[in-house]
Short mmCIF file of C-alpha atoms and ligand atoms in Angstrom, two decimals:
data_model
loop_
_atom_site.label_atom_id
_atom_site.label_comp_id
_atom_site.label_asym_id
_atom_site.label_seq_id
_atom_site.Cartn_x
_atom_site.Cartn_y
_atom_site.Cartn_z
CA UNK V 1 8.40 -11.10 -43.94
CA UNK V 2 8.83 -12.46 -47.45
CA UNK V 3 11.33 -14.59 -48.54
CA UNK V 4 14.02 -13.15 -51.27
CA UNK V 5 15.60 -15.51 -53.59
CA UNK V 6 18.77 -13.36 -53.99
CA UNK V 7 18.68 -10.29 -52.10
CA UNK V 8 20.08 -10.21 -48.62
CA UNK V 9 18.50 -8.39 -45.94
CA UNK V 10 20.46 -5.93 -43.47
CA UNK V 11 20.75 -7.46 -39.98
CA UNK V 12 19.51 -4.31 -38.09
CA UNK V 13 17.39 -2.29 -39.89
CA UNK V 14 13.62 -1.85 -39.67
CA UNK V 15 10.64 -1.77 -41.54
CA UNK V 16 8.61 1.10 -42.76
CA UNK V 17 4.91 0.76 -41.70
CA UNK V 18 1.87 2.33 -43.19
CA UNK V 19 -1.14 3.16 -40.69
CA UNK V 20 -4.29 5.01 -42.29
CA UNK V 21 -1.63 5.86 -45.42
CA UNK V 22 0.44 7.45 -43.14
CA UNK V 23 4.36 6.45 -43.06
CA UNK V 24 5.80 5.16 -39.40
CA UNK V 25 9.36 5.67 -40.10
CA UNK V 26 11.77 3.96 -37.69
CA UNK V 27 15.11 5.29 -36.74
CA UNK V 28 17.03 2.87 -38.93
CA UNK V 29 14.61 2.04 -42.17
CA UNK V 30 15.68 -0.45 -44.81
CA UNK V 31 15.39 1.64 -48.17
CA UNK V 32 15.94 -0.50 -51.09
CA UNK V 33 17.80 1.01 -54.04
CA UNK V 34 18.11 0.11 -57.81
CA UNK V 35 21.79 1.43 -58.76
CA UNK V 36 20.14 1.30 -62.31
CA UNK V 37 22.06 0.83 -65.86
CA UNK V 38 24.55 3.25 -67.61
CA UNK V 39 25.16 6.45 -65.45
CA UNK V 40 23.28 4.74 -62.67
CA UNK V 41 26.23 2.99 -61.73
CA UNK V 42 28.27 6.50 -61.57
CA UNK V 43 25.59 8.45 -59.33
CA UNK V 44 24.13 6.03 -57.08
CA UNK V 45 27.49 5.81 -54.98
CA UNK V 46 27.90 9.49 -54.83
CA UNK V 47 24.08 10.00 -53.86
CA UNK V 48 23.99 7.76 -51.03
CA UNK V 49 27.37 9.13 -49.42
CA UNK V 50 25.74 12.40 -49.55
CA UNK V 51 22.31 11.23 -47.93
CA UNK V 52 24.17 9.26 -45.38
CA UNK V 53 26.70 11.97 -44.49
CA UNK V 54 23.61 14.85 -44.28
CA UNK V 55 21.48 12.31 -41.71
CA UNK V 56 24.46 11.38 -39.49
CA UNK V 57 25.18 15.64 -39.54
CA UNK V 58 21.28 16.55 -38.91
CA UNK V 59 20.61 13.58 -36.56
CA UNK V 60 23.93 12.52 -34.78
CA UNK V 61 23.64 8.89 -34.96
CA UNK V 62 19.99 8.67 -34.11
CA UNK V 63 19.31 8.16 -37.57
CA UNK V 64 20.49 6.23 -40.64
CA UNK V 65 19.22 4.63 -43.88
CA UNK V 66 20.10 0.69 -44.04
CA UNK V 67 20.24 0.27 -47.70
CA UNK V 68 19.46 -2.41 -49.38
CA UNK V 69 20.39 -3.26 -53.02
CA UNK V 70 17.87 -4.47 -55.33
CA UNK V 71 18.10 -5.39 -59.20
CA UNK V 72 16.47 -4.24 -62.47
CA UNK V 73 17.76 -3.93 -65.72
CA UNK V 74 21.45 -5.45 -66.78
CA UNK V 75 22.33 -6.38 -63.55
CA UNK V 76 18.99 -8.43 -62.51
CA UNK V 77 19.74 -10.08 -65.89
CA UNK V 78 23.09 -11.40 -65.15
CA UNK V 79 21.72 -12.35 -61.45
CA UNK V 80 18.32 -13.70 -62.35
CA UNK V 81 18.04 -13.97 -66.05
CA UNK V 82 15.21 -11.81 -66.09
CA UNK V 83 15.34 -7.72 -66.20
CA UNK V 84 12.84 -7.39 -63.62
CA UNK V 85 12.62 -10.10 -60.76
CA UNK V 86 9.83 -10.73 -58.50
CA UNK V 87 12.45 -9.85 -55.46
CA UNK V 88 12.57 -6.27 -56.82
CA UNK V 89 9.05 -5.75 -56.65
CA UNK V 90 8.47 -7.87 -53.29
CA UNK V 91 11.33 -5.49 -51.62
CA UNK V 92 9.74 -2.06 -52.52
CA UNK V 93 6.23 -3.32 -51.19
CA UNK V 94 7.74 -4.63 -48.22
CA UNK V 95 9.81 -1.57 -47.46
CA UNK V 96 7.56 1.11 -49.22
CA UNK V 97 10.19 3.75 -49.89
CA UNK V 98 12.90 3.30 -52.31
CA UNK V 99 15.36 4.93 -54.68
CA UNK V 100 16.33 4.11 -58.21
CA UNK V 101 18.77 5.01 -60.77
CA UNK V 102 17.85 4.92 -64.75
CA UNK V 103 17.08 1.55 -66.44
CA UNK V 104 17.64 0.68 -69.76
CA UNK V 105 14.69 -1.30 -71.75
CA UNK V 106 16.78 -4.15 -73.61
CA UNK V 107 15.23 -4.71 -76.92
CA UNK V 108 13.45 -7.64 -76.71
CA UNK V 109 12.84 -8.39 -73.10
CA UNK V 110 8.97 -8.32 -73.55
CA UNK V 111 8.47 -5.04 -71.57
CA UNK V 112 7.93 -1.79 -73.61
CA UNK V 113 9.84 0.28 -70.34
CA UNK V 114 11.07 -0.99 -67.20
CA UNK V 115 10.46 2.00 -65.50
CA UNK V 116 6.68 1.92 -66.88
CA UNK V 117 6.29 -1.39 -65.85
CA UNK V 118 7.48 -0.86 -62.40
CA UNK V 119 5.40 2.30 -62.17
CA UNK V 120 2.37 0.48 -62.98
CA UNK V 121 2.74 -2.88 -61.65
CA UNK V 122 3.56 -1.10 -57.94
CA UNK V 123 0.86 1.47 -58.98
CA UNK V 124 2.48 4.26 -58.05
CA UNK V 125 0.25 6.56 -59.85
CA UNK V 126 1.40 10.13 -59.45
CA UNK V 127 4.98 11.04 -60.81
CA UNK V 128 6.04 14.33 -59.26
CA UNK V 129 8.64 16.54 -60.40
CA UNK V 130 9.62 19.80 -58.80
CA UNK V 131 11.01 22.41 -61.31
CA UNK V 132 12.98 24.68 -59.27
CA UNK V 133 16.03 26.89 -59.68
CA UNK V 134 18.88 26.78 -57.73
CA UNK V 135 21.07 29.94 -57.71
CA UNK V 136 24.39 29.79 -59.98
CA UNK V 137 23.17 27.04 -62.47
CA UNK V 138 22.99 28.12 -66.11
CA UNK V 139 20.01 28.57 -67.55
CA UNK V 140 18.61 29.59 -70.99
CA UNK V 141 15.91 32.20 -69.17
CA UNK V 142 16.66 36.10 -68.18
CA UNK V 143 15.12 35.09 -64.77
CA UNK V 144 14.98 31.46 -63.95
CA UNK V 145 14.77 32.54 -60.09
CA UNK V 146 10.78 33.04 -60.83
CA UNK V 147 10.62 29.36 -61.58
CA UNK V 148 9.28 27.11 -58.96
CA UNK V 149 6.62 24.85 -59.53
CA UNK V 150 5.54 20.98 -59.29
CA UNK V 151 4.71 18.97 -61.99
CA UNK V 152 2.25 16.47 -60.59
CA UNK V 153 2.10 13.83 -63.84
CA UNK V 154 -0.25 10.62 -63.90
CA UNK V 155 1.70 7.75 -64.48
CA UNK V 156 -0.35 4.51 -65.47
CA UNK V 157 -2.92 5.68 -68.14
CA UNK V 158 -2.92 7.58 -71.29
CA UNK V 159 -1.93 6.97 -74.93
CA UNK V 160 1.73 7.16 -73.12
CA UNK V 161 1.18 3.72 -71.05
CA UNK V 162 1.34 1.73 -73.83
CA UNK V 163 -1.75 0.35 -75.15
CA UNK V 164 -0.83 0.03 -79.00
CA UNK V 165 -0.86 -2.29 -82.06
CA UNK V 166 1.84 -2.63 -84.66
CA UNK V 167 0.08 -1.50 -87.99
CA UNK V 168 -0.57 -4.83 -89.85
CA UNK V 169 -1.09 -7.12 -87.10
CA UNK V 170 -4.34 -8.82 -86.70
CA UNK V 171 -5.29 -6.86 -83.66
CA UNK V 172 -4.46 -3.62 -85.57
CA UNK V 173 -6.68 -4.97 -88.28
CA UNK V 174 -9.40 -6.09 -86.21
CA UNK V 175 -9.75 -2.55 -84.22
CA UNK V 176 -9.60 -0.66 -87.59
CA UNK V 177 -12.63 -2.50 -89.09
CA UNK V 178 -14.51 -2.70 -85.94
CA UNK V 179 -14.29 0.99 -85.66
CA UNK V 180 -14.86 1.72 -89.20
CA UNK V 181 -17.51 -0.74 -89.93
CA UNK V 182 -19.65 -0.20 -86.54
CA UNK V 183 -18.65 3.15 -85.11
CA UNK V 184 -17.98 5.24 -88.86
CA UNK V 185 -14.60 5.87 -88.27
CA UNK V 186 -12.43 6.69 -91.55
CA UNK V 187 -8.80 5.09 -90.31
CA UNK V 188 -6.61 3.99 -93.00
CA UNK V 189 -5.98 0.24 -92.99
CA UNK V 190 -1.99 1.06 -93.02
CA UNK V 191 -2.37 2.59 -89.44
CA UNK V 192 -0.85 1.72 -86.44
CA UNK V 193 -3.26 2.03 -82.98
CA UNK V 194 -2.83 3.64 -79.61
CA UNK V 195 -5.29 3.71 -77.43
CA UNK V 196 -5.76 6.42 -74.94
CA UNK V 197 -7.92 5.73 -71.95
CA UNK V 198 -8.44 8.12 -69.23
CA UNK V 199 -10.42 7.32 -66.52
CA UNK V 200 -12.49 8.86 -63.67
CA UNK V 201 -10.74 6.95 -61.08
CA UNK V 202 -7.14 7.81 -62.35
CA UNK V 203 -8.01 11.00 -62.76
CA UNK V 204 -9.50 11.86 -59.38
CA UNK V 205 -6.87 10.10 -57.39
CA UNK V 206 -4.02 12.10 -59.35
CA UNK V 207 -5.92 15.28 -58.78
CA UNK V 208 -6.23 14.46 -54.98
CA UNK V 209 -2.55 13.64 -54.87
CA UNK V 210 -2.00 17.26 -56.40
CA UNK V 211 -4.11 18.98 -54.27
CA UNK V 212 -2.76 17.32 -51.19
CA UNK V 213 0.52 18.02 -52.24
CA UNK V 214 -0.12 21.53 -52.52
CA UNK V 215 -2.04 21.78 -49.05
CA UNK V 216 1.24 19.83 -47.24
CA UNK V 217 4.15 21.91 -49.14
CA UNK V 218 2.19 25.57 -48.34
CA UNK V 219 1.54 25.79 -52.37
CA UNK V 220 -1.46 28.08 -53.22
CA UNK V 221 -2.48 27.12 -56.85
CA UNK V 222 -3.07 23.88 -58.35
CA UNK V 223 -3.35 24.28 -62.49
CA UNK V 224 -5.01 21.38 -64.45
CA UNK V 225 -3.17 21.01 -67.77
CA UNK V 226 -5.16 19.16 -70.69
CA UNK V 227 -6.12 18.89 -74.25
CA UNK V 228 -9.91 18.63 -73.44
CA UNK V 229 -10.53 21.42 -76.31
CA UNK V 230 -9.67 18.79 -78.73
CA UNK V 231 -9.69 15.28 -76.80
CA UNK V 232 -13.14 16.17 -75.11
CA UNK V 233 -13.60 12.75 -73.38
CA UNK V 234 -10.24 11.76 -72.36
CA UNK V 235 -8.17 15.44 -71.56
CA UNK V 236 -11.66 17.27 -71.11
CA UNK V 237 -13.02 14.42 -68.93
CA UNK V 238 -9.26 14.84 -66.54
CA UNK V 239 -10.53 18.60 -66.41
CA UNK V 240 -13.86 17.66 -65.59
CA UNK V 241 -12.96 14.94 -62.91
CA UNK V 242 -10.34 17.36 -61.52
CA UNK V 243 -13.09 20.12 -60.58
CA UNK V 244 -15.24 17.23 -59.38
CA UNK V 245 -13.05 15.81 -57.23
CA UNK V 246 -11.88 19.43 -55.42
CA UNK V 247 -15.57 19.87 -54.68
CA UNK V 248 -16.20 17.04 -53.52
CA UNK V 249 -13.16 16.50 -51.12
CA UNK V 250 -11.90 19.84 -50.84
CA UNK V 251 -14.51 22.32 -50.81
CA UNK V 252 -13.31 24.50 -47.54
CA UNK V 253 -9.98 24.63 -48.94
CA UNK V 254 -10.34 25.23 -52.64
CA UNK V 255 -11.93 27.90 -54.78
CA UNK V 256 -11.99 27.85 -58.70
CA UNK V 257 -10.85 31.11 -60.82
CA UNK V 258 -14.64 32.12 -61.23
CA UNK V 259 -15.08 32.13 -57.59
CA UNK V 260 -11.90 34.10 -56.80
CA UNK V 261 -12.65 36.87 -59.39
CA UNK V 262 -16.47 37.05 -58.19
CA UNK V 263 -16.09 37.12 -54.46
CA UNK V 264 -12.39 37.71 -53.51
CA UNK V 265 -11.68 40.29 -56.54
CA UNK V 266 -8.73 38.04 -57.72
CA UNK V 267 -7.20 38.34 -54.32
CA UNK V 268 -6.83 34.67 -52.83
CA UNK V 269 -7.81 34.66 -49.46
CA UNK V 270 -6.02 32.90 -46.63
CA UNK V 271 -6.07 29.60 -46.16
CA UNK V 272 -7.31 28.64 -49.63
CA UNK V 273 -6.02 27.29 -52.62
CA UNK V 274 -6.81 28.15 -56.32
CA UNK V 275 -7.55 25.35 -58.44
CA UNK V 276 -7.55 26.54 -62.21
CA UNK V 277 -7.10 24.68 -65.82
CA UNK V 278 -4.96 25.81 -68.90
CA UNK V 279 -4.59 24.00 -72.31
CA UNK V 280 -1.50 22.28 -72.66
CA UNK V 281 -0.38 24.38 -75.85
CA UNK V 282 -0.42 27.76 -73.82
CA UNK V 283 0.77 26.09 -70.86
CA UNK V 284 4.23 25.26 -72.55
CA UNK V 285 4.23 29.38 -73.59
CA UNK V 286 3.09 30.35 -69.71
CA UNK V 287 5.69 28.46 -68.24
CA UNK V 288 8.41 30.43 -69.89
CA UNK V 289 6.79 33.73 -69.68
CA UNK V 290 4.99 33.73 -66.60
CA UNK V 291 6.34 30.96 -64.53
CA UNK V 292 5.17 32.81 -61.27
CA UNK V 293 1.59 31.80 -62.38
CA UNK V 294 2.08 28.31 -61.86
CA UNK V 295 2.55 26.17 -58.30
CA UNK V 296 1.56 22.75 -59.11
CA UNK V 297 0.36 21.32 -62.25
CA UNK V 298 -1.81 18.41 -62.23
CA UNK V 299 -1.89 16.42 -65.56
CA UNK V 300 -2.35 13.50 -67.77
CA UNK V 301 0.72 10.93 -68.72
CA UNK V 302 1.73 12.50 -72.07
CA UNK V 303 1.67 15.96 -71.41
CA UNK V 304 3.10 15.80 -68.37
CA UNK V 305 6.15 13.94 -70.14
CA UNK V 306 7.19 16.50 -72.49
CA UNK V 307 6.28 19.24 -69.86
CA UNK V 308 8.74 17.90 -67.33
CA UNK V 309 11.77 17.71 -69.83
CA UNK V 310 11.20 21.26 -71.22
CA UNK V 311 10.65 22.79 -68.17
CA UNK V 312 13.83 20.90 -66.98
CA UNK V 313 15.71 23.01 -69.45
CA UNK V 314 14.61 26.15 -67.76
CA UNK V 315 16.60 25.37 -64.74
CA UNK V 316 19.60 23.54 -66.15
CA UNK V 317 18.52 20.61 -67.84
CA UNK V 318 18.09 17.23 -67.13
CA UNK V 319 21.08 16.69 -64.89
CA UNK V 320 19.46 18.65 -62.24
CA UNK V 321 16.25 17.33 -62.34
CA UNK V 322 14.41 14.87 -59.63
CA UNK V 323 11.36 13.06 -59.59
CA UNK V 324 9.36 10.55 -57.58
CA UNK V 325 6.86 8.39 -58.48
CA UNK V 326 4.12 7.58 -55.73
CA UNK V 327 0.98 5.39 -54.64
CA UNK V 328 -1.19 5.42 -52.00
CA UNK V 329 1.78 4.78 -49.67
CA UNK V 330 4.50 3.56 -51.69
CA UNK V 331 6.95 5.82 -53.23
CA UNK V 332 10.16 5.25 -55.73
CA UNK V 333 12.35 8.24 -56.01
CA UNK V 334 14.45 9.01 -59.77
CA UNK V 335 15.54 11.37 -61.71
CA UNK V 336 13.85 12.54 -64.84
CA UNK V 337 16.66 11.49 -67.07
CA UNK V 338 17.75 8.15 -68.43
CA UNK V 339 20.90 6.04 -68.65
CA UNK V 340 22.88 8.46 -71.07
CA UNK V 341 24.88 5.21 -72.13
CA UNK V 342 27.53 7.60 -73.95
CA UNK V 343 28.57 8.68 -70.89
CA UNK V 344 28.23 5.74 -68.80
CA UNK V 345 31.37 4.54 -66.60
CA UNK V 346 33.16 7.52 -67.35
CA UNK V 347 32.87 9.15 -63.65
CA UNK V 348 31.28 12.37 -65.54
CA UNK V 349 27.97 13.07 -65.24
CA UNK V 350 25.97 15.18 -62.84
CA UNK V 351 24.61 13.34 -59.93
CA UNK V 352 22.54 16.39 -58.62
CA UNK V 353 19.12 15.01 -60.30
CA UNK V 354 19.66 12.10 -57.91
CA UNK V 355 20.79 13.87 -54.89
CA UNK V 356 17.91 15.60 -55.38
CA UNK V 357 15.59 13.00 -55.45
CA UNK V 358 17.01 11.44 -52.25
CA UNK V 359 15.90 14.88 -51.08
CA UNK V 360 12.46 14.68 -51.76
CA UNK V 361 12.42 11.10 -50.25
CA UNK V 362 13.99 12.21 -47.29
CA UNK V 363 11.07 14.78 -47.16
CA UNK V 364 8.75 11.93 -47.67
CA UNK V 365 10.06 10.09 -44.72
CA UNK V 366 9.66 13.24 -42.70
CA UNK V 367 13.45 14.13 -42.70
CA UNK V 368 13.29 17.22 -43.99
CA UNK V 369 16.25 18.65 -42.00
CA UNK V 370 18.65 16.47 -43.71
CA UNK V 371 17.26 17.26 -46.89
CA UNK V 372 17.29 20.87 -46.11
CA UNK V 373 21.28 20.54 -45.37
CA UNK V 374 21.84 18.89 -48.65
CA UNK V 375 19.88 21.89 -50.36
CA UNK V 376 22.35 24.21 -48.81
CA UNK V 377 25.25 22.13 -49.33
CA UNK V 378 24.53 21.84 -52.94
CA UNK V 379 23.86 25.80 -53.47
CA UNK V 380 27.05 26.41 -51.85
CA UNK V 381 29.25 24.10 -54.24
CA UNK V 382 27.55 25.65 -57.43
CA UNK V 383 28.21 28.96 -55.75
CA UNK V 384 31.70 27.92 -55.62
CA UNK V 385 31.32 26.93 -59.17
CA UNK V 386 32.68 23.25 -58.17
CA UNK V 387 30.22 21.47 -60.84
CA UNK V 388 30.11 18.45 -63.37
CA UNK V 389 31.16 19.22 -67.16
CA UNK V 390 27.45 19.66 -68.25
CA UNK V 391 27.37 23.09 -66.03
CA UNK V 392 30.85 23.67 -66.23
CA UNK V 393 30.74 24.35 -69.94
CA UNK V 394 28.19 27.04 -69.36
CA UNK V 395 29.61 28.87 -66.48
CA UNK V 396 32.41 30.87 -66.50
CA UNK V 397 35.37 30.06 -64.49
CA UNK V 398 34.19 26.65 -63.19
CA UNK V 399 36.29 23.98 -62.07
CA UNK V 400 34.94 20.83 -63.36
CA UNK V 401 34.87 18.28 -61.19
CA UNK V 402 33.89 14.41 -61.83
CA UNK V 403 30.75 12.86 -60.11
CA UNK V 404 32.72 11.24 -57.32
CA UNK V 405 34.21 14.47 -56.94
CA UNK V 406 31.11 16.58 -57.03
CA UNK V 407 29.65 14.23 -54.25
CA UNK V 408 32.73 14.85 -51.97
CA UNK V 409 32.42 18.31 -52.12
CA UNK V 410 28.77 18.45 -51.51
CA UNK V 411 29.44 16.43 -48.40
CA UNK V 412 32.20 18.31 -47.13
CA UNK V 413 29.88 21.36 -47.76
CA UNK V 414 27.00 20.18 -45.74
P1 NAI K 501 19.05 10.26 -71.09
O1 NAI K 501 18.14 11.26 -70.58
O2 NAI K 501 19.47 9.12 -70.88
O3 NAI K 501 19.91 11.39 -71.88
C1 NAI K 501 20.06 12.35 -73.13
C2 NAI K 501 20.98 13.35 -72.60
O4 NAI K 501 21.13 14.10 -71.52
C3 NAI K 501 22.37 12.78 -72.58
O5 NAI K 501 23.17 12.14 -73.48
C4 NAI K 501 23.36 13.58 -71.65
O6 NAI K 501 23.88 14.51 -72.74
C5 NAI K 501 22.27 14.34 -70.86
N1 NAI K 501 22.22 13.58 -69.66
C6 NAI K 501 20.96 13.02 -68.98
N2 NAI K 501 21.53 12.75 -67.71
C7 NAI K 501 22.80 13.19 -67.29
C8 NAI K 501 23.26 13.42 -66.25
N3 NAI K 501 22.90 13.00 -64.96
N4 NAI K 501 24.60 14.67 -66.00
C9 NAI K 501 24.60 15.31 -67.35
N5 NAI K 501 23.83 15.26 -68.62
C10 NAI K 501 23.10 13.97 -68.28
O7 NAI K 501 17.88 10.35 -72.52
P2 NAI K 501 17.85 9.29 -73.70
O8 NAI K 501 19.44 9.23 -74.31
O9 NAI K 501 16.98 9.35 -74.52
O10 NAI K 501 17.88 7.62 -73.12
C11 NAI K 501 18.76 7.01 -72.93
C12 NAI K 501 17.95 5.64 -72.18
O11 NAI K 501 17.51 5.83 -70.95
C13 NAI K 501 17.16 4.57 -73.23
O12 NAI K 501 17.31 3.58 -73.11
C14 NAI K 501 15.31 5.14 -72.00
O13 NAI K 501 15.01 4.38 -72.51
C15 NAI K 501 16.32 5.48 -70.54
N6 NAI K 501 15.36 6.26 -70.13
C16 NAI K 501 15.34 5.85 -68.43
C17 NAI K 501 14.62 6.49 -67.76
C18 NAI K 501 14.23 6.30 -66.63
O14 NAI K 501 14.96 5.20 -66.18
N7 NAI K 501 13.48 6.58 -65.64
C19 NAI K 501 14.20 7.90 -68.25
C20 NAI K 501 14.45 8.24 -69.73
C21 NAI K 501 15.04 7.43 -70.48
#
């Protein structure tokens, strides 16, 4: 067991073991959590309350989570004098699965983003964001019930992963002269420079996760979303490597669109998954107009970032959009939204995105029964029109609840 500087281990929890990439979850796993900054402090307590109550209800004391608070962001700064202490990385590595609230990146901390740093350091390369409509949640769509897909976004590469140099720095100037003098480009000398690496390794492991997710969750279609018509050797290569990976590792389960039409007259045969690809711009239109055509969307980092928030809006907004960052076996579960500083400490925001991230975590632990109870209780609470302000203002006849009251209402409805 690693030694920790400030973290107190619970006395009777157990450690999740990993054998051949498979989790072996004990009856009382220790699960680290980072409450987070801003509204993280409002949404973490009701979320833990709902998860604990659902586990108790589903397993009658045979299973329970031993929560372990670990620190990042402002609270870590207070306790350790740094925003991302080594204790936190050690604890997540050791205990494999963790729950996280949003984190603000303090200016001048030396990190571009604490979230990106956590995902990259722990190599949590797949960001999984389900986009699913819960009946009763206000939506701008005519048929939000048709939206039910999962975005699997690459988390560690691409222009978004932060290899950038500011205009005028020696690094930017050196790169510009190298590119202009040796590669014949015409980059203006007053440019900032960002690098967009997309590797075969990174693309293949991401597409493998997406296909495996589809197989594990009964999804029948995986779409590679890319901008390969323009960025041929990064986004276009992502597409090619995705198809290559499917042919190398899943040829008995996955068929392409050509095969679907040439051999099966457009009807997907039982036991098979369709792998197709769509260009990023048209995907944004199709997720709005033909959402039933998507089940799992695998995509590089930046595309996935834009798509996640746009799709969250289709089913009720950031307050209800959960997510998970998954590596080979480690999982860090967190909502899509940030710290919403203007709402922090007011006990008013929606904890649903974090609760639903917790549901994903339960599913990952193999405790799906408890997750299912929470989904039903959420549906019931929304059906009763007992919701937080973000949904209440869009629903006629709603009772506006605080963050903690919403947690209690969901627990009652379990
Ligand atoms: P944000 O997601 O924090 O908030 C944008 C707006 O969305 C809020 O003003 C609020 O109206 C609404 N909103 C967000 N969460 C909500 C909830 N649970 N219930 C109801 N309404 C909610 O995005 P913003 O303002 O761009 O970022 C604020 C900070 O959060 C920044 O420091 C940013 O770096 C950080 N951030 C952290 C993330 C993470 O930890 N994974 C993700 C995104 C942003």
